Amino acid sequence: MANLAEVATEATIPHTRKRRRFHSLRSHWDLYLLMVPGILYFIIYKYVPMWGIVIAFQNYSVFSGISGSEWVGLQHFKTMFGNSDFYKIFTNTLLISIYKLLWGFPGPIILAIMLNEIRNMLYKRSIQTLVYLPHFLSWIIVGGIMVNVLSPSSGIVNQLLTMLGFEPIYFLTSPDWFRSILVASDIWKEVGWGAIIYLAAIAGIDPQLYEAAIMDGANKFRQILHITLPAMMGVIVILFLLRLGHVLDVGFEQIFILYNPLVYDVADVIETYVYRVGIQQAKFSFTTAVGLFKAVIGLLLVMMANRGAKKLGQEGIW
Amino acid sequence: MKLSRSEQLASGINHVLLGTLGLLALLPFIHVLAQSLSSHDAITTGRVTLWPVDFTLESYSRVLQEQAFLNAFQVSVLRTVAGTLVNVALTCLLAYPLSKTYIKGRSTIMFLIVFTMMFGGGMIPTFLVVKATGLLNTFWAFIIPGAISAFNVIIMKNFFQSVPLELEESAKMDGGSNLGILFRIVIPLSMPAIATITLFHAVGHWNSFFDTVLYITDRKMFPLQVYLRELIMFNQSNIDNNSGYSSNMDSALLALESIKAAALIASTVPILIVYPFLQKYFVKGIMLGSVKG
Amino acid sequence: MRNQPWKKGISLTMVLALAVLSACSNGGGSSGEGGTEGTSPTGQNGEEGMERKSVRAVFNNGGRNFPDGLDENNNPYLDYIRENTNLDITLQIPPADGYQDALNVIMASDNLPDMIHSMDPSWFENYVQQNALQPLNDYIDQYGPDLKKNIPEEAWKTVTIDGNIYAIPSMNAVPGNEIMYVRKDWLDRLELEPPTTLEEYREVMRAFAQDDPDGNGQNDTFGFITAENLARIAPILGAFGVQRGMWTDRDGELVNMSTLPEMKEALGFLAGLHQDKLLDPEWPLNKEANFTEKIAAGKVGLFSAFWYDTRGPILTNKNNDPEAEWLALEFPEGPDGKKGTMGFGYISGYNVVPVTSKNPDAVVRMLNFMNGEGYRTLLLGFEGEVWKEEDGKIVTDFEKHNEHIYRQTLGESIRPYQADEERDRLDSLGMEFDLNANIDKISEAVIRDEYLGIPTPAMGSYSADLNKLEIEYFTKIIVGQSPLDDFDTFVAEWKKRGGDEITREVNEWYAANK
């Protein structure tokens, strides 16, 4: 709706742009004023420190500061790309990220819709509160529990498998299983938390729309397909775009806690690599260089996807 | 309302699936809760699963009686309340104009905001700015450096955009000012979104600890998360620990497993109850109905 | 970083005012402002002829809490140091988690303290390279007689670069961690003798895994247990005369033990254990909690214990099973008669003075006292309050001990080498735990790293990656995912990926410091 109105006004008066700009400033000066604190915040605390990015091209020393540190050009990028494992690490990162995106991104959306269909308020609220609990447990605690639950000898999962006549599975040490475990445990931990924002989107839907649909004889599935989902679309697109920006961040803590030498081949990612290599000398410069690399990729993806979303008639981020 | 047979079946499956998921989410919490009520020996021999063994409330009495815990708790509550208020206010003020197509340069501003989500100056440059603005070792260090989250601005802007234009326009016809419309119409209509970012910020404040590491040296201002990490860390003898720090040895006397669990519960539960409290804003249609009606 | 008025000396009137001030204030650099330099009448409790000065120091408290009403700048132990050194000391204690990050922002600020304690050798090396630290030779000669006495030559070597001493090191309290422990009651039930050779150890492992040592009729015990990242195998490696990652002299050159044929033999032995199902099959996943849980729950009767595990999992196991009886063993003797366990480096922490400090002399005075005369009190607590001597033995009031635990932050930051007080303290924790006996046994058997320098530049670049490579290869070899001969591939890879460069640098140091 909002879109249509926008397009209409935009289209009818293209030749009065100049006058409109002036008009906009004069009649909405209070709105411009509202933005001042926020914009100041971003300038002072986000953009002023951004000169820090240049340390990616230095051997930055905290003590000497940026002006006193030695310039090394692209050395840190060469170190990163020159590592003989880099190809493997990059592939692992991308694969885990894509799996998490593919399975993990729709999770909260589905959960929110499922919750929305519960009529009993008490049940709905209880489940809603329960599913967001794991978000508050640290991976250290969850990891300890997972080792126990997935243990081939004493874990409950494998006991069930053995009862059903299967061989016990070494989930956490098997390269075949490890990524699935990463994705599944990540979904379990964050799905409830992620659903909150979609629940908010659903809460904003005009109930009259449903009433009208029911009049038209639409069943539940059609209502979801034609009312709930479209109403969530704006938020879904925005979150998807923002998620793309972090496509090379796959969750350091989770992997660091769960992985072990037997699955390094499939689980070593950029973040664990940075932890290993960056932890020592020139730490700040190296980590900044890797961060810069990840951010550039993320930004490119977001810009492309944002354009795509706009072409498809969605609102996009900017 | 009558449901068709297939709808009933789907609804049944839905209930069962959600129930299972809820249970799966709850179990680890019960596990930690049971640990907090058990003896150290029972925990370290792996006898505690979902029910306390050698039931005792001693861990809680020790955690809750400690002055350092209470002090840290107070700091956390204060920063969460004050910080969240500032966050939400500033976010809304920035996001509302950005949701209006007639605001010039909004696209550029949005891009620059998204840009900060991907590129940052890093720890040291940010520290130097925080220092230069005189926030070190003040309560403001908890609030100002993280005053606005780009993510939440984008979310709020998006929600503001979905507020039906007719409502605003009719208010304008009636002579409402921009600010009047924001506070009387747009904000009440956006309560689900505001509740969401309130929750995000509150949880963020409650869980944050790294700003304390960097900006605060006065131990009286240490929040709960720092207290908790120190407690847990003190007992954390890394398994391949080579440092030979003898403090590992003293830990057995001090930070028992049960105390760690109790501290964890005592410091998590307060933030958990924020959500159920905010849930009333997630009820479908209630907002729209109340304004329109 | 430049002019700092608060670091100037202080006049007599200020001294008195500050004594009050510093007792109430905490942290911050504001104390000691103003005043004039050099007018320094000795305070009434101070040492003769020692100038009244101020020191601002950063320590790591390792997560210890202060009792109600006290804090890092307001407690009797700090007062004790203040009074005895005639120094006005202000402490800053960043959160223990994130400590090294806090040190970095402190170094980036323009208000540097007089002293910083770091546990990280790379951190130390890094700031030496940046000329951020002061050489302390002269001050140690003048003000540090106890430091010179209590810190051994090998440790000074590590912190001396081009003849300049850049840190006053704190010593490791113990020579090493690991010692073999066995369930005596299991041995007795199966009529076995305590093993001494590696072969006998293997037989005990076999029996513990297969012959139902706990007599419960179930096959639910392991012969041996290790943990993630190849932890808890030091005595086994020692039987082959090697330890992971250490440097040893072969024909006048230092070589890395992880690449020696003896290491391959040791891996072969461990792989045999895994193959014959004598080893806990989940060992690559064992974290501290899982590891101790299995011992405490009576699943294992033989493992490489930390010397203080007698107060940890072993104690829990005894509480849990009244029949359990544990015995410290001789280190296993390998095929060539070798034995040993992993020895620590000498140094556990570095106390450094940034170049901006005007009070390096005061820092040395403070540390000299903490390390010498004051150490006993900082370690044990106040006599008569925390402990007292009865029949030549120290008796500790554990409630007081815990309440005063924060004092150890000060003690362990500048620990002397093998101080008698350590022994007294361990004995006072309970003779039944054999803490000193274990340390003595470890001390006799440690295999030490012969490279004593700080991390070399190539180590900074490659060692973390090489360590991961090593753990990956070794773990796969032990669990049988890779054949033993992959060890040779590992050695080649190791050399290629920076190992050769590190070896060269290490030997440069060796040639200069032999």
PDB file of C-alpha atoms in Angstrom, chain C residues 56-59 99 103 106-107 112-118 123 350-354:
ATOM      1  CA  ARG C  56      50.118   2.734  39.764  1.00  0.00           C
ATOM      2  CA  ALA C  57      50.030  -0.929  38.799  1.00  0.00           C
ATOM      3  CA  VAL C  58      47.758  -3.210  36.787  1.00  0.00           C
ATOM      4  CA  PHE C  59      47.301  -6.787  37.995  1.00  0.00           C
ATOM      5  CA  TYR C  99      42.308  -9.056  30.619  1.00  0.00           C
ATOM      6  CA  LEU C 103      45.924  -4.281  28.632  1.00  0.00           C
ATOM      7  CA  ILE C 106      45.586   0.676  28.455  1.00  0.00           C
ATOM      8  CA  MET C 107      48.683   0.685  26.253  1.00  0.00           C
ATOM      9  CA  LEU C 112      49.890   4.661  31.220  1.00  0.00           C
ATOM     10  CA  PRO C 113      50.402   3.087  34.620  1.00  0.00           C
ATOM     11  CA  ASP C 114      53.830   2.482  36.140  1.00  0.00           C
ATOM     12  CA  MET C 115      53.580  -1.276  35.976  1.00  0.00           C
ATOM     13  CA  ILE C 116      51.604  -3.885  34.066  1.00  0.00           C
ATOM     14  CA  HIS C 117      51.379  -7.585  34.724  1.00  0.00           C
ATOM     15  CA  SER C 118      50.871  -9.780  31.657  1.00  0.00           C
ATOM     16  CA  TRP C 123      52.346  -9.650  24.413  1.00  0.00           C
ATOM     17  CA  TYR C 350      55.799 -10.653  33.201  1.00  0.00           C
ATOM     18  CA  ASN C 351      55.855  -7.441  35.223  1.00  0.00           C
ATOM     19  CA  VAL C 352      56.814  -4.622  32.899  1.00  0.00           C
ATOM     20  CA  VAL C 353      57.292  -0.879  33.209  1.00  0.00           C
ATOM     21  CA  PRO C 354      56.120   1.286  30.279  1.00  0.00           C
TER      22      PRO C 354
END
